[in-house]
Coordinates of C-alpha atoms in Angstrom, one line a residue:
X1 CA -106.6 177.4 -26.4
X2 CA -109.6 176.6 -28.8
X3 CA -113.0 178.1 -29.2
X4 CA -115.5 175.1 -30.3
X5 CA -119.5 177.4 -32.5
X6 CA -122.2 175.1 -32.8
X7 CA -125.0 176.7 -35.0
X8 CA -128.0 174.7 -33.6
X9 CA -131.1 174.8 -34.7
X10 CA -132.7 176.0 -31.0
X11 CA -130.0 177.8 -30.1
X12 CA -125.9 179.2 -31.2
X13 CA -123.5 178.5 -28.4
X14 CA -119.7 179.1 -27.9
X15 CA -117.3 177.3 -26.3
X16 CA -113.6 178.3 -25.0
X17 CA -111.6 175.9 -23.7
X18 CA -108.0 175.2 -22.6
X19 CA -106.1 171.8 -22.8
X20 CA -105.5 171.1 -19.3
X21 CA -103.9 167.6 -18.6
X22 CA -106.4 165.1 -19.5
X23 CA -109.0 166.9 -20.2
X24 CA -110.3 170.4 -21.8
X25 CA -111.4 172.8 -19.2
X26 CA -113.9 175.4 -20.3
X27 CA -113.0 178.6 -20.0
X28 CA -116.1 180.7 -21.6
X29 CA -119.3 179.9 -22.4
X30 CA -121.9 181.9 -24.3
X31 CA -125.7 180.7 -25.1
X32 CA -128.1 182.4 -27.5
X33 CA -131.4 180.9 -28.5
X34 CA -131.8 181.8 -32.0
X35 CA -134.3 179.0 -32.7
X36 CA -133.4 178.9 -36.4
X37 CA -135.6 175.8 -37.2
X38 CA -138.2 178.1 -36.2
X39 CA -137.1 180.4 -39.0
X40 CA -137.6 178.7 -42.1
X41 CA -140.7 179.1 -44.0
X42 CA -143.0 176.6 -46.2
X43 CA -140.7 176.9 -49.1
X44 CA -137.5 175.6 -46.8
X45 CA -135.8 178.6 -46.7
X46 CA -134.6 181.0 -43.9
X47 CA -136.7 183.3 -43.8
X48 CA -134.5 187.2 -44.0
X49 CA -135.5 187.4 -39.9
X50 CA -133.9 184.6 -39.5
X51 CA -131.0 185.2 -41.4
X52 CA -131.2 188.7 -39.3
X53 CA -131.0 187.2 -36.0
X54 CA -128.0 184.8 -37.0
X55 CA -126.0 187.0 -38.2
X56 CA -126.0 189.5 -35.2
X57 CA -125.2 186.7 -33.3
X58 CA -122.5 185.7 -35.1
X59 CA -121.0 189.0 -34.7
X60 CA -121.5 189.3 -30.6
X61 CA -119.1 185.9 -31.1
X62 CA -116.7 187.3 -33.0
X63 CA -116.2 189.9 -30.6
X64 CA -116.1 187.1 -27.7
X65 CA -113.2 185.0 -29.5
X66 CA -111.8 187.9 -30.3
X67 CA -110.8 188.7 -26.7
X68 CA -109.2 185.2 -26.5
X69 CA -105.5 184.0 -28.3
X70 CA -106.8 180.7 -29.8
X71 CA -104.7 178.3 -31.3
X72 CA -107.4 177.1 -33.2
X73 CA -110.8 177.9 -34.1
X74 CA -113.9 175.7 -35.5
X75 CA -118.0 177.0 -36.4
X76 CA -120.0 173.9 -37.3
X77 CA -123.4 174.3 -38.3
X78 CA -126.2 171.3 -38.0
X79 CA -129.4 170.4 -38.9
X80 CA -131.3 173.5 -39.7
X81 CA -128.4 174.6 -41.9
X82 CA -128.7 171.3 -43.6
X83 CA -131.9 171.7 -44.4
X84 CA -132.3 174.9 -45.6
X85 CA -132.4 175.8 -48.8
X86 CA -130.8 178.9 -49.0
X87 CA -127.9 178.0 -46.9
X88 CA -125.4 177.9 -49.3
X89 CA -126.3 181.5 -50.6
X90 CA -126.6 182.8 -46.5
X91 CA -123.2 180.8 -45.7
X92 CA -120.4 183.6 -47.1
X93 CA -122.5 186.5 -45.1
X94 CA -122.6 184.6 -42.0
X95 CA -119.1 183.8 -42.5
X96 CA -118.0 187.4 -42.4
X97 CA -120.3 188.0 -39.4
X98 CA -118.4 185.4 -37.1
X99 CA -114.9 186.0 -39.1
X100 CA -114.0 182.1 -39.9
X101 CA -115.3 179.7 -42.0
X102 CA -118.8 177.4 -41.1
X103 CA -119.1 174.3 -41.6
X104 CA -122.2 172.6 -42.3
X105 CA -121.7 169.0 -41.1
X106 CA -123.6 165.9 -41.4
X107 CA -125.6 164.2 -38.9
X108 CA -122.9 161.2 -38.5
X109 CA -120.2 163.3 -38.2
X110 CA -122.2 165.9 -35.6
X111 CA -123.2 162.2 -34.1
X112 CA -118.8 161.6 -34.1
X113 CA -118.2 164.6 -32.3
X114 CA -120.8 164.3 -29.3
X115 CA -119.5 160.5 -28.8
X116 CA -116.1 161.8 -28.9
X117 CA -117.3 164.4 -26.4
X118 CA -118.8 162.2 -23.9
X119 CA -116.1 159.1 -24.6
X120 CA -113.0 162.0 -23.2
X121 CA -115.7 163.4 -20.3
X122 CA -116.5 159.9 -19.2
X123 CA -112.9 158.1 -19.6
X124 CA -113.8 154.9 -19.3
X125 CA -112.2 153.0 -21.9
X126 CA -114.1 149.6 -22.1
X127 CA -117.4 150.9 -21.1
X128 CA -119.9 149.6 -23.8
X129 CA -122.4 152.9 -23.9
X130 CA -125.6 154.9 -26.0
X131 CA -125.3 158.7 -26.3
X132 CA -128.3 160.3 -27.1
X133 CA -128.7 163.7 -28.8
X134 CA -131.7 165.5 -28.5
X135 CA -131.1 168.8 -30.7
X136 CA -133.9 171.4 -31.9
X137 CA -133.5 169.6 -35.5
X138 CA -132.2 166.1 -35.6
X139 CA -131.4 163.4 -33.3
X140 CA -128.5 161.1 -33.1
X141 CA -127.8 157.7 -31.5
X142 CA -124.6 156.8 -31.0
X143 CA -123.2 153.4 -30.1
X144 CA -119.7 152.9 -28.5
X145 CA -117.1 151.5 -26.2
X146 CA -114.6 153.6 -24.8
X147 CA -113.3 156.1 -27.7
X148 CA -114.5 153.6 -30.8
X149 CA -117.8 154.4 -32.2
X150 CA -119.5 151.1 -33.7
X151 CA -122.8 153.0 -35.3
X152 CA -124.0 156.6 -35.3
X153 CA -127.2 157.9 -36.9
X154 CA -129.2 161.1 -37.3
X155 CA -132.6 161.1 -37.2
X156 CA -134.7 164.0 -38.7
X157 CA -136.8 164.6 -35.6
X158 CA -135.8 167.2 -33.6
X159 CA -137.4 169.9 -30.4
X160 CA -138.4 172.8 -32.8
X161 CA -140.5 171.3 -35.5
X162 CA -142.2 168.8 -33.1
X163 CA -143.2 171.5 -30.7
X164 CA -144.6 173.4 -33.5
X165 CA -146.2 170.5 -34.8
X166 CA -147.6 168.9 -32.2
X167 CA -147.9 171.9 -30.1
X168 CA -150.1 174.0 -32.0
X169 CA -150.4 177.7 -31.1
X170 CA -148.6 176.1 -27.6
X171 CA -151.5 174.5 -26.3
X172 CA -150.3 171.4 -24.7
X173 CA -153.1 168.2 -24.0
X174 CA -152.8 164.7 -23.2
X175 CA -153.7 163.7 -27.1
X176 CA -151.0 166.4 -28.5
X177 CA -148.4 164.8 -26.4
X178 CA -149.5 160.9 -27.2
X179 CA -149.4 161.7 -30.9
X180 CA -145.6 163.8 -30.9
X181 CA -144.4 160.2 -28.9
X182 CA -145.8 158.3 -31.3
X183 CA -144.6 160.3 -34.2
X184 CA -141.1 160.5 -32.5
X185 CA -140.9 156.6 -32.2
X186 CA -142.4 156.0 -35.8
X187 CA -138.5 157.6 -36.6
X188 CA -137.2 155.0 -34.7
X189 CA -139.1 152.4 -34.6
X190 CA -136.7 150.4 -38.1
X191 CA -133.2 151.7 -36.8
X192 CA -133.7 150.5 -33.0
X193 CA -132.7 146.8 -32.8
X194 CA -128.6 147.5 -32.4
X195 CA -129.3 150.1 -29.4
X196 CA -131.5 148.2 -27.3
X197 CA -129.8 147.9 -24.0
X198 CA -128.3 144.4 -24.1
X199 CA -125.5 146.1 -26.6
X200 CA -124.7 148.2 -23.9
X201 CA -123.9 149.2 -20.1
X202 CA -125.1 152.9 -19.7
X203 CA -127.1 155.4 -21.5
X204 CA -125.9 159.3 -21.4
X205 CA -128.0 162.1 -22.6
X206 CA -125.9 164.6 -23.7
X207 CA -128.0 167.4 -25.6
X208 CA -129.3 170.5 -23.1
X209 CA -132.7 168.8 -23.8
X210 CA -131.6 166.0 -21.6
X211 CA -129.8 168.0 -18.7
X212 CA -132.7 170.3 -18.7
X213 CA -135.2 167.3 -18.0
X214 CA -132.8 166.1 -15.5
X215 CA -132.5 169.1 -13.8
X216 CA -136.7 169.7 -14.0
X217 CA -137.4 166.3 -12.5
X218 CA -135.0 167.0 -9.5
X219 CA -136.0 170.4 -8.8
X220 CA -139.9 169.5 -8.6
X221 CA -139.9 166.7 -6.8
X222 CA -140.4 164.1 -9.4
X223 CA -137.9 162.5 -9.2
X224 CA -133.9 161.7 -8.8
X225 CA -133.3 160.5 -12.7
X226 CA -134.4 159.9 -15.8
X227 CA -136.6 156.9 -16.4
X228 CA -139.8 156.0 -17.7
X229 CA -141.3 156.7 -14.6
X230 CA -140.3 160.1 -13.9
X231 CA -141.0 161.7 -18.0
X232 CA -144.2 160.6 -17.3
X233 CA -144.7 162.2 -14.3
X234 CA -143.3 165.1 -15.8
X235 CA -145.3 165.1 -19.1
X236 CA -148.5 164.7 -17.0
X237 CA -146.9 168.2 -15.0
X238 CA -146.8 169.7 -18.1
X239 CA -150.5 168.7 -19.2
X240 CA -151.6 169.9 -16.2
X241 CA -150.6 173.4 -17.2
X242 CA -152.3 173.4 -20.1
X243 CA -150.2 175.8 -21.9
X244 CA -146.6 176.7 -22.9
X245 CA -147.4 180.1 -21.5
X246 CA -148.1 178.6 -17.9
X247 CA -145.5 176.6 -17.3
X248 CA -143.9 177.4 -14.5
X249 CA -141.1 175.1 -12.7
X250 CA -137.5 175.0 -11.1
X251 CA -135.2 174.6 -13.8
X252 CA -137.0 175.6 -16.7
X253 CA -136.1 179.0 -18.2
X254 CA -139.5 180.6 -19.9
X255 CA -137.8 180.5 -23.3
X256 CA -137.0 176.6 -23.2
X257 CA -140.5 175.8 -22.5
X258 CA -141.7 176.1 -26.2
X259 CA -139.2 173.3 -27.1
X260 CA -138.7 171.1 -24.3
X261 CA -142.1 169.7 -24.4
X262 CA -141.2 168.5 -28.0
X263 CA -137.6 167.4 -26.6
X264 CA -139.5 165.7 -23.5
X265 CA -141.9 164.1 -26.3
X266 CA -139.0 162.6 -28.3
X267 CA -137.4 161.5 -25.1
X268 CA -140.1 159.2 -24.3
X269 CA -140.1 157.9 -27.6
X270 CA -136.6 156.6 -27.3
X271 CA -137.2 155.4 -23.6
X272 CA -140.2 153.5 -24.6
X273 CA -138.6 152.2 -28.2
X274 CA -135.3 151.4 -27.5
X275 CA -136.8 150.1 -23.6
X276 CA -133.8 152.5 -22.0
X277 CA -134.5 151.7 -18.4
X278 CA -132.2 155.0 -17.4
X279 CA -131.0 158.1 -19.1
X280 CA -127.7 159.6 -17.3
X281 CA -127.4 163.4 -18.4
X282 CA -124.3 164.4 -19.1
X283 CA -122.9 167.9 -19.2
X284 CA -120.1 167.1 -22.4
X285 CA -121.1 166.9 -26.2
X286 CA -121.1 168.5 -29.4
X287 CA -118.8 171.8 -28.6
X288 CA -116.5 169.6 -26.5
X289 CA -115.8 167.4 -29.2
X290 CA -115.2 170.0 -31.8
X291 CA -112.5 171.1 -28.8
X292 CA -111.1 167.6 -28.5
X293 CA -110.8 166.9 -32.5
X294 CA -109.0 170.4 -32.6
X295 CA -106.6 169.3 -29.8
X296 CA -105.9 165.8 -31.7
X297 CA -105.5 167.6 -34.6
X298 CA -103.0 169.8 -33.6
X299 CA -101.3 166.6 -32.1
X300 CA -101.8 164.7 -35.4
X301 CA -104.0 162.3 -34.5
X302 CA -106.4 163.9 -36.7
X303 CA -109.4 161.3 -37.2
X304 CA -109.5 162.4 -41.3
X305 CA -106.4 160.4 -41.8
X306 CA -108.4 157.4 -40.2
X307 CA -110.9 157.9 -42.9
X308 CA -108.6 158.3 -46.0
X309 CA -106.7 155.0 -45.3
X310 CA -110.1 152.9 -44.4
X311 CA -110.5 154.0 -47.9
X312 CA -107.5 153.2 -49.3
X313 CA -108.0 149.9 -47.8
X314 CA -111.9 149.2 -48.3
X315 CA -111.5 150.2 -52.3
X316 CA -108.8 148.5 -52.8
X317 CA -106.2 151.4 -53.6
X318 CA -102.9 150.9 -55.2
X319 CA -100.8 152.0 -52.6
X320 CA -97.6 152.5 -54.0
X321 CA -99.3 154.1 -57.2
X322 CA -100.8 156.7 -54.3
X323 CA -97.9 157.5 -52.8
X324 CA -96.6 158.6 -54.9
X325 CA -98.9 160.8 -57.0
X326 CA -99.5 162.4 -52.8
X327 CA -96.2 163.4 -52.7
X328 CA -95.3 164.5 -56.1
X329 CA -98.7 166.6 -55.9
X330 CA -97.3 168.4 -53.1
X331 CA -94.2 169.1 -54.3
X332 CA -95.8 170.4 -57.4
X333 CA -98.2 173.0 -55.6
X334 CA -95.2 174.0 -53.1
X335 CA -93.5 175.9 -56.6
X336 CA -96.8 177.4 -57.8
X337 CA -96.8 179.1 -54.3
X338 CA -100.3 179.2 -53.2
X339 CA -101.7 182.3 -50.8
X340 CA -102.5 179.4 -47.9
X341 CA -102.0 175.8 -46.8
X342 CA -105.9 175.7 -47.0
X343 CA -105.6 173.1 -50.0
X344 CA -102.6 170.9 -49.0
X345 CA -104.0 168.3 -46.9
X346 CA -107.1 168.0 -49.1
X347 CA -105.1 168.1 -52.2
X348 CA -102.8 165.1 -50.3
X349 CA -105.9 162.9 -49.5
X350 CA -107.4 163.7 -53.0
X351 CA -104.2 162.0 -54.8
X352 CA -104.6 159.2 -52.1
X353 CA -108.0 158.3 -53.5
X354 CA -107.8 159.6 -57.0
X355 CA -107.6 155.6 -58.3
X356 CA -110.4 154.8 -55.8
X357 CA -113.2 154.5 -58.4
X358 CA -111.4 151.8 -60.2
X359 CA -113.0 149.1 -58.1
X360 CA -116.4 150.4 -59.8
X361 CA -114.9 150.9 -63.5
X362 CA -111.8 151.3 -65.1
X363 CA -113.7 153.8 -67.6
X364 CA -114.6 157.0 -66.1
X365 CA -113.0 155.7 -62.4
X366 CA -112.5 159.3 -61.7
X367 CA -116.1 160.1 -61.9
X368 CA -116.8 157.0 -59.7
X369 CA -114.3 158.2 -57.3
X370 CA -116.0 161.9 -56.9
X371 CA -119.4 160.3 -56.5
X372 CA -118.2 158.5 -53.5
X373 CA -116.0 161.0 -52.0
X374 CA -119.1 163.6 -52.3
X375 CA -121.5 161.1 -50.7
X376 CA -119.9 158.6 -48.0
X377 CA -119.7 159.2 -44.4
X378 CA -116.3 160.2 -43.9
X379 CA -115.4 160.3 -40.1
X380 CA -114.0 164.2 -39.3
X381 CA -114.9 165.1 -42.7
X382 CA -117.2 168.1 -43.5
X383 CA -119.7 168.0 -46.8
X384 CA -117.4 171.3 -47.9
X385 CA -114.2 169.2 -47.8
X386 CA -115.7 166.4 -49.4
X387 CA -117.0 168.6 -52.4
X388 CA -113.4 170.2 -52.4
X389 CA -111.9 166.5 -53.2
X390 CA -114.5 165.2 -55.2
X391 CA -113.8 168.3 -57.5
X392 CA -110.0 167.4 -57.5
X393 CA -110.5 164.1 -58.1
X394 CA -113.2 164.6 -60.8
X395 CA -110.5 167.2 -62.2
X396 CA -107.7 165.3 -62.3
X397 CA -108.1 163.8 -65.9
X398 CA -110.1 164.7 -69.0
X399 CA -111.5 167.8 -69.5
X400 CA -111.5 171.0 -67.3
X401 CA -115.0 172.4 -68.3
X402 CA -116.6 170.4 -65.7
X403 CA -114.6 172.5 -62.6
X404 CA -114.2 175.6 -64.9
X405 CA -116.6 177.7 -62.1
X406 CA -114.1 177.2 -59.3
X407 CA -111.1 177.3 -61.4
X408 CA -111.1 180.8 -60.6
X409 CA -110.1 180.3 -57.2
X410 CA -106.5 180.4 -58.2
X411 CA -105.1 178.4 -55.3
X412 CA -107.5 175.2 -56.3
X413 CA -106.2 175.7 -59.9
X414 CA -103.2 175.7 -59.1
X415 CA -103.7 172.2 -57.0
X416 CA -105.8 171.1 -59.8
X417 CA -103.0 171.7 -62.3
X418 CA -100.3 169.9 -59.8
X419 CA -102.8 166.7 -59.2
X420 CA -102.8 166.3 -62.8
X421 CA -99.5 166.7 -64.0
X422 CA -98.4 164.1 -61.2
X423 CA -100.5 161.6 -62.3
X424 CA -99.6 162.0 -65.6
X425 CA -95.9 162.0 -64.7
X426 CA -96.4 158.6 -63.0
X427 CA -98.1 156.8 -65.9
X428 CA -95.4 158.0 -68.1
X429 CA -93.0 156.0 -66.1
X430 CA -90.8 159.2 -64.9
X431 CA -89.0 159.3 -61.2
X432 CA -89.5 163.1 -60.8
X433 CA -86.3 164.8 -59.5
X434 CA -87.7 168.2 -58.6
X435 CA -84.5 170.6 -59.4
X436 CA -85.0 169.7 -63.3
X437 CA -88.8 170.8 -63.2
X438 CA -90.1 174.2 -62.8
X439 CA -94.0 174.9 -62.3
X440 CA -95.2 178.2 -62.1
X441 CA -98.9 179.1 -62.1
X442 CA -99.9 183.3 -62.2
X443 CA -101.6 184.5 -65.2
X444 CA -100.8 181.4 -66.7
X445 CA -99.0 177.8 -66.2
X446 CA -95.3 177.7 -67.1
X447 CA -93.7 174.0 -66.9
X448 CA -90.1 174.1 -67.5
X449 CA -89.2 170.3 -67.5
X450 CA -85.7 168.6 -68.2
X451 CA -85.2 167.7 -72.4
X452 CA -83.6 164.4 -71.2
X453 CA -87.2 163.5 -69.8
X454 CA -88.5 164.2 -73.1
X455 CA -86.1 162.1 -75.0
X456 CA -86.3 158.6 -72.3
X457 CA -90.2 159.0 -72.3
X458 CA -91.5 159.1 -76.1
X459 CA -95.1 159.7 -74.7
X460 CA -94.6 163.0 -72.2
X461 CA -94.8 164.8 -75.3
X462 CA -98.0 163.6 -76.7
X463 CA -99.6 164.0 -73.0
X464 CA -98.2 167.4 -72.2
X465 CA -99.8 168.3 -75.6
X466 CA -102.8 167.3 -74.5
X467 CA -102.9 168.9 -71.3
X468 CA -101.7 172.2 -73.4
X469 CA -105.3 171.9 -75.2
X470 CA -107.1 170.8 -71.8
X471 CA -106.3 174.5 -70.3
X472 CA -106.0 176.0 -73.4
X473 CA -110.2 174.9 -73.5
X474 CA -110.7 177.0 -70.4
X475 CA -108.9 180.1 -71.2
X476 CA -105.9 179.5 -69.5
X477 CA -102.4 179.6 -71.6
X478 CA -99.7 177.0 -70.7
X479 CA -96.2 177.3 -71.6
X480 CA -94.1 174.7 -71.8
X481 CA -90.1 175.0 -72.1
X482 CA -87.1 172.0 -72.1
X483 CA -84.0 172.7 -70.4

């Protein structure tokens, strides 16, 4: 069973589902509109309401899940949390308020995870087909057949700020709504080329903006689907009311109608840019592809090893050289004995890429190989697991002063400390056999390492010396003995 927390920026929204078969059948599903977009103020911060409102939220989930035995829980936050400024500092609190770490993703991979959402709901595997996301701060295009995404993009244009923008005070006028299209399709207008409709067979709306629009045109009469036709029917319903206040219509809860006039705006900017001649809603997206990645995780098909060896491959990485340090790295953490597994697979991947920036530089490759790790789009990646490796990699030679404010976690000191010595192990030329080393890692790191090593590799000494004065530089004693 697993429980999927998207933090939008209109609203938070829980998922519980249960693998069932072929496909993940929902078994709870909670809705609040926070409208956090709405909370962040001129400086780009969440404003303490905000923050307020979140966080009570969170904990109403945590008492949800906890009613539930799930074999795996994910929180992902988007766009507003990407934007805000003081995310970062509000992340630890709203962590304890739901009970599980957040994730603040990217717009490609929130962009992977609705495709994958839609590509399991739909099941038809050769079907060329756009998803469209319409969220309260960002929209993504998606392009795809069957479960392979070809492109995905975010787009900073989402319900919340162009209702506010466009929408002043919640008047609503034929002008306001012209100039929020035109805004929307000035986003984009550059990207659209690669999803006009000759790339594809079907188009499939899969954000609540576009089932709610579906559902509005139905219920009053405006039509039976989404086309040009019917938004601007629909649009022209909503001038007529004159104000978000007024709006009144089957199918439209009062406290969507402040944002689905922005939603409906950008909408018809993507109809009229791309030339979409129908948007299919579809009830699948975001939460169910958190579900699904959970379930192929859990089945190792977990999309992160994709990533690491397109890597591997694209940067042309010394596989044998990787290997090996991978392995050995592992071994090495397994002695030190750290409190969780939440470092191993990252610490793994790190030592798979470590050599990566070598296709930039041989000098400073290391530094090359955290800038790109930090900064590519790494399918089923978050930004926090990318930081986390570009910090191994970064410290996995030279000097430890540049990590020495997470060194203090003592679990990714203790995989720093194993990275390193495997790589150095393997460019002294030495076939590890792990019952003649010893690493222990407390209140200090104690390598007991076989004297016969020593005496075959003429340089281990000179190396271990210097790693000796490496940790010595940050405070931490290291101890090493020959047996």
């Amino acid at each position: 069973m697993y429980a999927a927390v998207d933090l939008g920026s209109n609203s938070f929204r829980l998922h519980i589902g249960k693998h069932d078969g072929e496909a993940i059948r929902v078994l709870k599903s909670v809705r609040e509109p926070i409208r956090l977009a709405a909370g962040i103020d001129e400086d780009g911060n969440l404003t303490p309401a905000a923050q307020q409102a979140a966080l009570n939220c969170l904990k109403n989930f945590r008492a949800v899940l906890a009613a539930y035995k799930l074999d795996a829980v994910r929180v992902v936050a988007t766009s507003a949390m990407r934007v805000a400024r003081n995310a970062t500092a509000f992340l630890p609190e709203a962590e304890q308020a739901i009970g599980h770490p957040i994730e603040i993703i990217s717009g490609e991979e929130e962009g992977r995870l609705i495709y994958m959402g839609v590509a399991y709901a739909v099941a038809l595997p050769g079907e060329r087909r756009l998803v469209i996301d319409i969220g309260g701060g960002s929209t993504e295009l998606i392009l795809g057949r069957g479960a392979e995404i070809d492109k995905v993009e975010s787009f900073s244009v989402g319900t919340v700020k162009q209702s506010l923008s466009f929408f002043i005070g919640g008047h609503v006028d034929a002008p306001s709504f012209e100039a929020a299209i035109l805004s929307a399709r000035s986003h984009f207008e550059d990207a659209a080329p690669p999803y006009h409709p000759q790339f594809w067979k079907q188009c499939y709306g899969s954000s609540g903006t576009a089932r709610t629009i579906a559902d509005i045109i139905v219920k009053n009469d405006i039509g039976r689907e989404i086309n040009a036709q019917t938004l601007d029917a629909l649009k022209q319903r909503f001038i007529e009311f004159g104000h978000v206040s007024k709006i009144d219509m089957p199918g439209l809860k009062p406290d969507r109608a402040a944002t689905i006039i922005g939603g409906l705006a950008i909408l018809i900017g993507l109809v009229r840019e791309l030339d979409i001649p129908l948007v299919q809603p579809i009830e699948a997206g975001l939460r169910m592809g958190v579900m699904w990645d959970l379930h192929l995780r859990s089945t190792r098909r977990d999309r992160r090893e994709q990533s690491v060896q397109a890597c591997v491959e694209r940067f042309h990485v010394d596989e044998r050289r990787a290997n090996r340090v991978a392995v050995d790295a592992l071994a090495l953490y397994a002695q030190t004995k750290p409190a969780s597994e939440q470092y191993n697979r990252l610490l793994y991947w790190s030592a798979l890429l470590h050599e990566m920036g070598m296709v930039v530089s041989h000098t400073g490759y290391h530094k090359h190989a955290a800038y790109i790790i930090e900064n590519a789009d790494l399918p089923g990646f978050t930004a926090r697991d990318q930081r986390t490796m570009s910090r191994l990699i970064v410290a996995h030679k030279g000097n430890l002063r540049k990590v020495v404010d997470v060194l203090a976690d003592a679990d990714f000191a203790k995989a720093v400390v194993a990275l390193r010595l495997s790589v150095l192990f393997m460019h002294s030329r030495i076939d590890i056999d792990f019952t003649q080393i010893k690493l222990r890692f407390k209140s200090r790191i104690e390598l007991e390492i076989s004297r016969a090593w020593v005496a075959e590799h003429p340089t281990l000494s000179y190396w271990l010396e210097k790693e000796q004065e490496q940790w010595d530089d940050v405070g931490v004693d290291f101890a090493i003995r020959t047996s």
